[in-house]
Amino acid sequence: MTPEMTSSFLLVTFAVCTLIIAVGPSELLRIGGIDVDGHFTFKPSDLASVSSDFGMLKSPEEPLAVLHPSSAEDVARLIRTAYGSATAFPVSARGHGHSINGQASTGRNGVVVEMSHRNIGTPEPLVEPEEMYVDVWGGELWVDVLKKTLEHGLAPKSWTDYLYLSVGGTLSNAGISGQAFHHGPQISNVLELDVVTGKGEVMRCSKEENTRLFHGVLGGLGQFGIITRARISLEPAPQRVRWIRVLYSSFEVFTQDQENLISMHGQSKFDYVEGFVIVDEGLVNNWRSSFFSPRNPVKISSVSSNGSVLYCLEITKNYHESESDTVDQEVEILMKKLNFIPTSVFTTDLQYVDFLDRVHKAELKLRSKNLWEVPHPWLNLFVPKSRISDFDKGVFKGILGNKTSGPILIYPMNKDKWDERSSAVTPDEEVFYLVALLRSALSDGEETQKLEYLKDQNRRIMEFCDQAKINVKQYLPHHATQEEWVAHYGDKWDQFRNMKAEFDPRHILATGQRIFQNPSLSLFPPPSSSSSASW
């Protein structure tokens, strides 16, 4: 045996011995003996690759094993084994690993289902042009769904700003971007699902079949089942996008214009409405704001006499090349209804696919500077329309100061585009705003860029909302106690808990969300000085 082979053998032996100590030989043998068409891996490098996420806020914790499934039945066999085991070991689906707080982790004695890696047997997206839908594997990335549907001149209606996310991952939350005011979130554009429940049952569900499971899984944070197939509604894809940004110095005028835009109906409206807050002059020519640069660099002093907070409205008009003669007139009519700073209009024109994939280009730039794989203490909030002005005064003009360490998105949505039967939680008002503080922490940066500073700022923002009685709801939620989860779900909590008891009674699925406690996690209780339940 060569030295290299000896070293590899010792590593594998050490890993197996560690696993046997952790969960006992019977569980390890049960997992290794599951007959799947895909494959399990116990290699330390594979376990390490699924032990952290985009947020990088939690200490990496390697699972017992990783399953690379080839079918829904592979997933079902694993979960049936967990359901029938003495410890009911945790199982979590992992898409592109873009969670923030370790939501896809299972702890040391669980199994991660690696959904996004294309394995032999997992189906390609299947487009049905006449029926205007596409069937996709739950681990498919949205960017690949887009490429496949564009071959037929079609595209999904609702998007996220970043396309390198899995279908199952976004549908387990909601999936939102600037189209949501019109089409609703991605979960409002799903026709059918295949779901593997916490009992290992493969169930087809829709608005007509197994409806409780269908609505429960959408926005359900992975608590009731793993999505293995989704049928997504499509529309004719536009060819080009007129992309416009304008600036405001008045928050009231800015939000009034946004709210007017999302109230428009018919063809005479913009197709995408977002916005962001500028409290740091460097931000306007950075990352998501690279739109302005280098041809159109912006100085806050050129549009604001006192250097205060600015607000940027971001809007688009989709069109086909055959409509290029009329799009200018349509945009001009719509722009006349807005009250932005007249000298602050920035316009570009690009292909539809390039607009949708705009954030990936920024990702590549950040990766080249080693600024992508850093901690991301993001905070995403839904803020009721009636309190958004108070939020502006207390947070944008107060807590944040003049440094942000990343973009701050803000845009309104219409509640009637969200299906209240889903598990997603929104404020109890007809219009509410997403406020997304998408910050990156740098260990060698200024004090205001360091992780502990940004985490403390998030805490202060939540405390401000609580003290001001602004009833915000977290999007991509993370809570420390079950009491906080009960408050998060409000009137939906009883239904949510009953669904868990029905479809995942042993609390096997998505334990990284820390909503319900899995019995096997008591083998490694987290240290806590709090008397409240810390799961």
Coordinates of C-alpha atoms in Angstrom, one line a residue:
M1 CA 0.0 0.0 0.0
T2 CA 1.4 3.4 -1.0
P3 CA 1.7 6.2 1.5
E4 CA -1.1 8.1 -0.2
M5 CA -3.4 5.0 0.0
T6 CA -2.5 4.5 3.6
S7 CA -3.3 8.2 4.4
S8 CA -6.7 7.9 2.6
F9 CA -7.5 4.7 4.3
L10 CA -6.7 6.2 7.8
L11 CA -8.9 9.2 7.1
V12 CA -11.9 7.1 6.0
T13 CA -11.4 4.8 9.0
F14 CA -11.2 7.8 11.4
A15 CA -14.4 9.2 9.9
V16 CA -16.3 6.0 10.2
C17 CA -15.2 5.4 13.8
T18 CA -16.2 9.0 14.6
L19 CA -19.7 8.4 13.1
I20 CA -20.1 5.1 14.9
I21 CA -19.3 6.8 18.3
A22 CA -21.7 9.6 17.5
V23 CA -24.8 7.7 16.4
G24 CA -24.0 4.0 17.1
P25 CA -23.2 1.3 14.6
S26 CA -26.8 0.3 14.0
E27 CA -27.8 3.7 12.5
L28 CA -24.7 3.9 10.4
L29 CA -25.4 0.4 9.0
R30 CA -29.0 1.3 8.4
I31 CA -28.0 4.4 6.3
G32 CA -25.2 2.6 4.4
G33 CA -27.6 -0.2 3.6
I34 CA -30.3 1.9 2.0
D35 CA -30.8 0.8 -1.6
V36 CA -30.8 4.0 -3.7
D37 CA -30.1 4.6 -7.4
G38 CA -28.0 7.6 -6.5
H39 CA -25.3 7.3 -3.8
F40 CA -24.3 8.1 -0.3
T41 CA -21.0 9.6 0.6
F42 CA -19.2 9.6 3.9
K43 CA -16.0 11.2 2.7
P44 CA -14.7 14.0 4.9
S45 CA -14.4 16.4 2.0
D46 CA -18.0 15.8 0.9
L47 CA -19.3 16.2 4.4
A48 CA -17.3 19.5 4.8
S49 CA -18.7 20.8 1.6
V50 CA -22.3 20.8 3.0
S51 CA -21.4 21.9 6.5
S52 CA -21.6 25.7 5.9
D53 CA -23.7 28.1 3.8
F54 CA -23.7 31.5 2.2
G55 CA -24.3 33.3 5.5
M56 CA -21.2 31.8 7.1
L57 CA -22.6 32.8 10.5
K58 CA -22.6 29.4 12.1
S59 CA -19.7 27.2 12.9
P60 CA -19.5 24.4 10.3
E61 CA -21.0 21.1 11.6
E62 CA -20.5 18.1 9.4
P63 CA -23.4 15.7 8.9
L64 CA -23.3 11.9 9.3
A65 CA -23.7 11.4 5.5
V66 CA -24.7 13.1 2.2
L67 CA -27.2 11.6 -0.2
H68 CA -26.9 12.4 -3.9
P69 CA -30.4 11.3 -5.0
S70 CA -31.3 10.2 -8.5
S71 CA -35.1 10.3 -7.9
A72 CA -37.8 11.2 -5.5
E73 CA -37.8 7.5 -4.4
D74 CA -34.2 7.8 -3.3
V75 CA -35.2 10.7 -1.0
A76 CA -38.3 8.7 0.2
R77 CA -36.2 5.6 1.1
L78 CA -33.8 7.7 3.2
I79 CA -36.7 9.4 5.0
R80 CA -38.5 6.2 5.6
T81 CA -35.4 4.8 7.2
A82 CA -35.1 7.9 9.4
Y83 CA -38.8 7.7 10.3
G84 CA -38.4 4.0 11.3
S85 CA -35.2 4.4 13.2
A86 CA -34.8 4.6 17.0
T87 CA -33.4 8.1 16.9
A88 CA -35.4 9.6 14.0
F89 CA -32.2 11.1 12.7
P90 CA -32.6 14.5 11.0
V91 CA -32.8 14.9 7.2
S92 CA -32.4 18.2 5.4
A93 CA -32.5 19.1 1.7
R94 CA -29.8 21.4 0.5
G95 CA -30.1 23.4 -2.7
H96 CA -27.4 25.8 -3.6
G97 CA -26.4 26.4 0.0
H98 CA -27.6 30.0 0.0
S99 CA -29.2 30.0 3.4
I100 CA -27.9 32.5 6.0
N101 CA -28.2 30.9 9.4
G102 CA -27.5 27.2 8.8
Q103 CA -31.1 26.3 7.9
A104 CA -30.1 23.4 5.8
S105 CA -27.8 21.8 8.4
T106 CA -28.7 18.6 10.3
G107 CA -26.1 18.5 13.0
R108 CA -23.6 15.7 13.4
N109 CA -26.1 12.9 13.4
G110 CA -28.2 13.8 10.3
V111 CA -28.1 13.3 6.6
V112 CA -28.0 16.1 4.1
V113 CA -29.8 15.5 0.7
E114 CA -27.7 17.3 -1.9
M115 CA -30.4 18.3 -4.3
S116 CA -28.7 20.8 -6.6
H117 CA -25.9 18.6 -8.0
R118 CA -27.0 17.0 -11.3
N119 CA -26.9 13.3 -10.6
I120 CA -27.6 10.4 -13.0
G121 CA -31.3 9.9 -13.2
T122 CA -32.5 13.4 -12.1
P123 CA -34.8 14.7 -14.8
E124 CA -34.0 17.7 -17.0
P125 CA -36.6 20.5 -17.1
L126 CA -39.6 19.5 -19.2
V127 CA -41.3 22.3 -21.0
E128 CA -44.9 22.0 -22.2
P129 CA -45.3 25.0 -24.5
E130 CA -49.0 24.5 -25.3
E131 CA -49.9 24.2 -21.6
M132 CA -47.5 27.0 -20.7
Y133 CA -45.7 25.2 -17.8
V134 CA -42.4 23.6 -17.0
D135 CA -41.8 20.6 -14.8
V136 CA -38.5 20.8 -12.9
W137 CA -36.5 18.8 -10.4
G138 CA -36.6 20.4 -6.9
G139 CA -32.8 20.9 -6.9
E140 CA -32.7 22.6 -10.4
L141 CA -31.3 26.1 -10.4
W142 CA -33.5 28.9 -11.6
V143 CA -30.8 30.0 -14.1
D144 CA -31.1 26.5 -15.8
V145 CA -34.9 26.7 -15.8
L146 CA -34.6 30.0 -17.6
K147 CA -32.2 28.7 -20.2
K148 CA -34.5 25.7 -20.9
T149 CA -37.7 27.7 -21.2
L150 CA -36.1 30.3 -23.4
E151 CA -35.5 27.6 -26.0
H152 CA -39.3 27.7 -26.4
G153 CA -39.7 31.5 -26.2
L154 CA -41.1 31.2 -22.7
A155 CA -40.1 32.1 -19.1
P156 CA -41.4 31.9 -15.6
K157 CA -43.3 35.0 -14.5
S158 CA -41.8 35.7 -11.1
W159 CA -38.1 35.7 -10.1
T160 CA -35.6 36.2 -7.4
D161 CA -32.8 38.8 -8.0
Y162 CA -30.2 36.0 -8.0
L163 CA -30.8 33.0 -10.3
Y164 CA -28.3 30.6 -8.8
L165 CA -30.8 29.3 -6.3
S166 CA -32.7 26.0 -6.3
V167 CA -36.3 25.8 -7.2
G168 CA -37.1 23.9 -4.0
G169 CA -35.2 26.3 -1.9
T170 CA -37.0 29.5 -3.0
L171 CA -40.4 27.8 -3.0
S172 CA -39.8 26.8 0.6
N173 CA -39.6 30.5 1.4
A174 CA -41.5 32.5 -1.2
G175 CA -39.2 33.7 -3.9
I176 CA -39.5 37.5 -4.5
S177 CA -38.2 40.2 -6.7
G178 CA -39.4 43.3 -8.5
Q179 CA -42.1 41.4 -10.4
A180 CA -43.9 40.3 -7.2
F181 CA -46.2 43.3 -7.1
H182 CA -47.8 42.0 -10.4
H183 CA -47.3 38.3 -10.5
G184 CA -46.9 37.6 -6.8
P185 CA -44.0 35.6 -5.3
Q186 CA -42.8 32.5 -7.0
I187 CA -45.0 30.4 -4.7
S188 CA -48.0 32.0 -6.3
N189 CA -47.0 30.7 -9.7
V190 CA -46.8 27.0 -8.9
L191 CA -49.3 24.6 -10.4
E192 CA -48.3 21.3 -8.9
L193 CA -45.7 19.7 -6.6
D194 CA -44.3 16.3 -5.8
V195 CA -43.3 16.2 -2.2
V196 CA -41.7 13.6 0.0
T197 CA -43.2 14.0 3.5
G198 CA -41.5 13.3 6.9
K199 CA -43.0 9.8 6.8
G200 CA -41.3 9.0 3.5
E201 CA -44.5 9.2 1.4
V202 CA -44.2 10.6 -2.1
M203 CA -47.3 12.7 -2.6
R204 CA -48.5 14.7 -5.6
C205 CA -50.3 17.9 -4.6
S206 CA -51.9 20.9 -6.2
K207 CA -54.8 23.3 -5.6
E208 CA -57.1 20.3 -6.4
E209 CA -55.2 17.4 -4.9
N210 CA -53.8 17.1 -1.4
T211 CA -54.4 20.8 -1.1
R212 CA -53.4 21.3 2.5
L213 CA -50.0 19.8 1.8
F214 CA -49.6 21.9 -1.4
H215 CA -50.3 25.2 0.4
G216 CA -48.4 24.2 3.5
V217 CA -45.2 23.3 1.7
L218 CA -45.1 26.6 -0.2
G219 CA -43.4 28.9 2.1
G220 CA -43.2 26.1 4.7
L221 CA -39.4 26.3 5.3
G222 CA -39.1 22.6 4.5
Q223 CA -41.0 21.5 7.6
F224 CA -43.6 19.2 5.9
G225 CA -41.7 17.7 3.0
I226 CA -38.9 17.9 0.5
I227 CA -40.0 19.3 -2.9
T228 CA -38.7 16.9 -5.6
R229 CA -40.7 18.3 -8.5
A230 CA -42.4 21.6 -9.2
R231 CA -44.7 22.6 -12.1
I232 CA -44.1 26.3 -12.8
S233 CA -46.4 28.5 -14.8
L234 CA -44.9 30.2 -17.8
E235 CA -45.5 33.3 -20.0
P236 CA -44.1 34.4 -23.4
A237 CA -40.6 35.7 -22.7
P238 CA -39.8 39.3 -23.7
Q239 CA -36.6 39.8 -25.7
R240 CA -35.3 43.1 -24.2
V241 CA -35.5 45.3 -21.1
R242 CA -35.4 49.1 -20.7
W243 CA -33.8 49.5 -17.3
I244 CA -34.2 52.8 -15.6
R245 CA -33.0 54.2 -12.3
V246 CA -33.9 57.6 -10.8
L247 CA -33.1 59.3 -7.5
Y248 CA -35.2 60.9 -4.8
S249 CA -34.2 63.0 -1.8
S250 CA -37.7 62.8 -0.2
F251 CA -38.7 59.4 1.3
E252 CA -42.4 60.3 1.2
V253 CA -42.3 61.2 -2.5
F254 CA -40.2 58.0 -3.2
T255 CA -42.6 55.7 -1.5
Q256 CA -45.7 57.4 -3.0
D257 CA -44.3 56.9 -6.5
Q258 CA -43.5 53.2 -5.7
E259 CA -47.0 52.6 -4.3
N260 CA -48.6 54.3 -7.4
L261 CA -46.6 52.1 -9.7
I262 CA -47.7 48.9 -8.1
S263 CA -51.3 49.9 -8.2
M264 CA -51.3 50.2 -12.0
H265 CA -53.1 47.6 -14.1
G266 CA -53.2 46.5 -17.7
Q267 CA -50.4 46.9 -20.2
S268 CA -49.6 50.5 -19.3
K269 CA -47.3 49.8 -16.4
F270 CA -43.7 49.0 -15.6
D271 CA -42.9 45.3 -15.3
Y272 CA -40.5 45.5 -12.4
V273 CA -40.4 47.8 -9.4
E274 CA -37.7 47.8 -6.8
G275 CA -35.6 50.4 -5.1
F276 CA -32.7 50.9 -2.7
V277 CA -31.5 53.3 0.0
I278 CA -28.2 55.2 -0.4
V279 CA -26.7 56.3 2.9
D280 CA -23.1 55.8 1.8
E281 CA -21.8 57.6 -1.3
G282 CA -19.5 54.7 -2.1
L283 CA -22.5 52.3 -2.4
V284 CA -24.1 54.1 -5.3
N285 CA -21.2 53.1 -7.6
N286 CA -20.8 49.6 -6.1
W287 CA -22.2 46.0 -6.5
R288 CA -25.9 46.2 -7.4
S289 CA -25.4 49.8 -8.1
S290 CA -22.7 49.1 -10.7
F291 CA -25.4 50.1 -13.2
F292 CA -24.3 53.7 -12.8
S293 CA -20.6 53.0 -13.3
P294 CA -18.2 53.6 -15.0
R295 CA -20.1 55.6 -17.7
N296 CA -22.5 57.2 -15.3
P297 CA -20.7 57.7 -11.9
V298 CA -22.9 59.4 -9.4
K299 CA -22.0 61.7 -6.6
I300 CA -24.5 62.2 -3.8
S301 CA -23.4 65.8 -3.6
S302 CA -24.5 66.4 -7.2
V303 CA -28.2 65.7 -6.4
S304 CA -28.4 66.4 -2.7
S305 CA -27.4 69.7 -1.1
N306 CA -27.0 68.4 2.4
G307 CA -25.5 64.9 1.8
S308 CA -28.5 63.2 3.5
V309 CA -30.0 59.8 2.6
L310 CA -31.1 59.3 -1.0
Y311 CA -33.5 56.8 -2.4
C312 CA -33.2 55.1 -5.8
L313 CA -36.2 53.8 -7.8
E314 CA -35.4 51.0 -10.1
I315 CA -37.9 50.1 -12.8
T316 CA -38.0 48.2 -16.1
K317 CA -40.2 47.9 -19.2
N318 CA -40.0 44.6 -21.0
Y319 CA -40.5 44.5 -24.8
H320 CA -39.9 42.6 -28.0
E321 CA -37.6 43.9 -30.7
S322 CA -40.6 44.4 -32.9
E323 CA -41.9 47.0 -30.4
S324 CA -38.7 49.0 -30.2
D325 CA -40.4 51.9 -32.0
T326 CA -43.1 52.3 -29.4
V327 CA -41.3 51.5 -26.1
D328 CA -39.8 55.0 -25.9
Q329 CA -43.2 56.5 -26.0
E330 CA -44.6 54.1 -23.4
V331 CA -41.8 54.7 -21.0
E332 CA -42.0 58.5 -21.5
I333 CA -45.7 58.5 -20.6
L334 CA -45.1 56.4 -17.5
M335 CA -42.1 58.5 -16.4
K336 CA -44.2 61.7 -16.5
K337 CA -46.2 60.3 -13.6
L338 CA -43.2 60.2 -11.3
N339 CA -41.6 62.9 -9.2
F340 CA -37.9 62.1 -9.1
I341 CA -35.0 64.5 -9.2
P342 CA -35.0 65.6 -12.9
T343 CA -31.3 65.4 -13.4
S344 CA -31.0 61.9 -12.0
V345 CA -32.3 59.7 -14.8
F346 CA -30.0 56.8 -15.8
T347 CA -31.2 54.4 -18.5
T348 CA -29.7 51.3 -20.2
D349 CA -31.1 48.7 -22.6
L350 CA -30.2 45.1 -22.6
Q351 CA -31.4 41.6 -23.3
Y352 CA -34.0 40.0 -21.0
V353 CA -31.7 37.2 -19.9
D354 CA -28.9 39.6 -19.1
F355 CA -31.2 41.7 -16.9
L356 CA -32.4 38.6 -15.0
D357 CA -28.8 37.4 -14.5
R358 CA -27.4 40.8 -13.5
V359 CA -26.5 39.8 -9.9
H360 CA -24.3 36.9 -11.1
K361 CA -22.1 39.3 -12.9
A362 CA -21.6 41.2 -9.7
E363 CA -20.9 37.9 -7.9
L364 CA -18.1 37.1 -10.3
K365 CA -16.5 40.6 -9.6
L366 CA -16.7 40.0 -5.9
R367 CA -15.3 36.5 -6.2
S368 CA -12.3 37.9 -8.1
K369 CA -11.6 40.2 -5.1
N370 CA -12.2 37.4 -2.5
L371 CA -15.2 39.4 -1.2
W372 CA -17.9 36.7 -1.9
E373 CA -17.1 34.0 0.6
V374 CA -17.4 36.2 3.7
P375 CA -20.0 36.3 6.4
H376 CA -23.3 37.8 5.3
P377 CA -25.4 38.9 8.3
W378 CA -28.4 39.7 6.2
L379 CA -31.7 40.9 7.6
N380 CA -34.8 40.8 5.4
L381 CA -38.0 42.3 6.8
F382 CA -41.6 42.8 5.6
V383 CA -42.7 46.2 6.9
P384 CA -46.3 47.3 6.9
K385 CA -47.0 50.3 4.6
S386 CA -48.5 52.3 7.4
R387 CA -45.2 52.3 9.3
I388 CA -42.6 52.5 6.6
S389 CA -42.0 56.2 7.2
D390 CA -41.3 55.5 10.9
F391 CA -38.9 52.8 9.8
D392 CA -37.1 55.3 7.6
K393 CA -36.7 57.8 10.4
G394 CA -35.6 55.2 12.9
V395 CA -33.4 53.0 10.8
F396 CA -32.3 54.6 7.5
K397 CA -31.8 58.0 9.1
G398 CA -31.0 56.7 12.5
I399 CA -29.4 53.4 13.4
L400 CA -27.5 52.9 10.1
G401 CA -25.5 56.1 10.3
N402 CA -23.6 56.7 7.0
K403 CA -22.1 53.2 6.5
T404 CA -24.0 50.2 5.3
S405 CA -21.5 47.5 4.1
G406 CA -23.9 46.4 1.4
P407 CA -27.1 47.3 -0.5
I408 CA -30.4 48.1 1.2
L409 CA -33.3 47.1 -1.0
I410 CA -36.8 48.6 -0.4
Y411 CA -39.9 48.0 -2.5
P412 CA -43.6 47.4 -2.0
M413 CA -45.8 44.4 -2.8
N414 CA -49.5 43.8 -3.0
K415 CA -50.8 41.3 -0.4
D416 CA -53.6 40.2 -2.7
K417 CA -51.0 38.6 -4.9
W418 CA -50.0 36.2 -2.1
D419 CA -52.2 33.2 -1.4
E420 CA -53.1 33.3 2.3
R421 CA -53.4 29.5 2.4
S422 CA -49.6 29.2 2.0
S423 CA -47.3 29.0 5.0
A424 CA -45.6 32.3 4.1
V425 CA -46.1 35.1 6.6
T426 CA -46.7 38.7 5.7
P427 CA -47.9 41.8 7.6
D428 CA -51.6 42.3 7.9
E429 CA -51.9 45.2 5.5
E430 CA -52.8 45.3 1.8
V431 CA -49.5 46.8 0.9
F432 CA -46.2 46.0 2.6
Y433 CA -42.5 46.6 1.9
L434 CA -39.5 44.4 1.7
V435 CA -36.6 46.0 3.4
A436 CA -33.5 43.8 2.8
L437 CA -30.2 44.8 4.4
L438 CA -27.7 42.7 2.3
R439 CA -24.5 43.3 4.2
S440 CA -21.1 41.6 3.9
A441 CA -18.7 41.5 6.9
L442 CA -15.0 42.0 6.5
S443 CA -12.6 40.9 9.2
D444 CA -9.9 43.3 8.0
G445 CA -12.2 46.2 7.2
E446 CA -13.4 49.3 9.2
E447 CA -15.2 48.8 12.5
T448 CA -18.5 49.4 10.8
Q449 CA -17.8 46.4 8.4
K450 CA -17.0 43.8 11.1
L451 CA -19.4 41.0 11.8
E452 CA -20.1 41.7 15.4
Y453 CA -20.9 45.4 14.6
L454 CA -23.3 44.4 11.9
K455 CA -25.0 41.7 14.0
D456 CA -25.4 44.2 16.8
Q457 CA -26.9 46.7 14.3
N458 CA -29.4 44.0 13.2
R459 CA -30.3 43.4 16.9
R460 CA -30.8 47.2 17.4
I461 CA -33.1 47.4 14.3
M462 CA -35.3 44.5 15.7
E463 CA -35.4 46.2 19.1
F464 CA -36.4 49.5 17.5
C465 CA -39.3 47.8 15.6
D466 CA -40.4 46.1 18.8
Q467 CA -40.3 49.3 20.9
A468 CA -42.0 51.3 18.2
K469 CA -44.6 48.6 17.8
I470 CA -43.8 48.2 14.1
N471 CA -45.2 44.7 13.3
V472 CA -42.5 43.5 11.0
K473 CA -42.2 40.0 9.8
Q474 CA -38.9 38.4 8.9
Y475 CA -38.5 37.1 5.4
L476 CA -36.0 34.1 5.4
P477 CA -36.8 34.0 9.1
H478 CA -34.4 33.1 11.9
H479 CA -35.6 32.9 15.5
A480 CA -33.9 31.7 18.6
T481 CA -36.8 30.3 20.6
Q482 CA -40.1 28.6 19.8
E483 CA -41.9 31.4 21.6
E484 CA -40.5 33.7 18.9
W485 CA -41.6 31.3 16.1
V486 CA -45.1 31.3 17.6
A487 CA -45.2 35.1 17.5
H488 CA -43.8 35.0 13.9
Y489 CA -46.6 32.8 12.7
G490 CA -49.3 34.4 14.7
D491 CA -52.8 33.2 13.7
K492 CA -51.1 30.6 11.4
W493 CA -49.2 28.9 14.2
D494 CA -51.9 26.3 15.2
Q495 CA -52.3 25.2 11.6
F496 CA -48.5 25.1 11.1
R497 CA -48.1 22.9 14.2
N498 CA -50.9 20.6 13.2
M499 CA -49.4 20.2 9.7
K500 CA -46.1 19.3 11.3
A501 CA -47.8 16.6 13.5
E502 CA -49.5 15.2 10.4
F503 CA -46.7 15.2 7.8
D504 CA -43.6 15.1 9.9
P505 CA -44.6 13.7 13.3
R506 CA -41.1 12.7 14.4
H507 CA -39.6 16.1 13.5
I508 CA -37.1 14.7 11.0
L509 CA -37.1 17.4 8.4
A510 CA -35.3 20.8 8.2
T511 CA -34.2 20.8 11.8
G512 CA -31.7 23.6 11.0
Q513 CA -34.7 26.0 11.0
R514 CA -35.0 25.3 14.8
I515 CA -38.7 25.5 14.8
F516 CA -39.4 22.1 16.3
Q517 CA -36.9 19.9 18.2
N518 CA -35.8 16.6 16.8
P519 CA -35.4 14.0 19.5
S520 CA -32.0 12.9 18.4
L521 CA -30.7 16.5 18.7
S522 CA -30.9 16.1 22.4
L523 CA -27.8 13.9 22.1
F524 CA -25.9 17.2 21.5
P525 CA -27.9 19.9 23.3
P526 CA -26.6 23.4 22.5
P527 CA -25.2 25.4 25.4
S528 CA -27.7 28.0 26.6
S529 CA -28.1 30.2 29.6
S530 CA -31.6 31.0 28.6
S531 CA -34.5 29.3 30.3
S532 CA -36.6 29.5 27.1
A533 CA -36.5 26.7 24.5
S534 CA -33.5 27.4 22.3
W535 CA -34.3 25.4 19.1

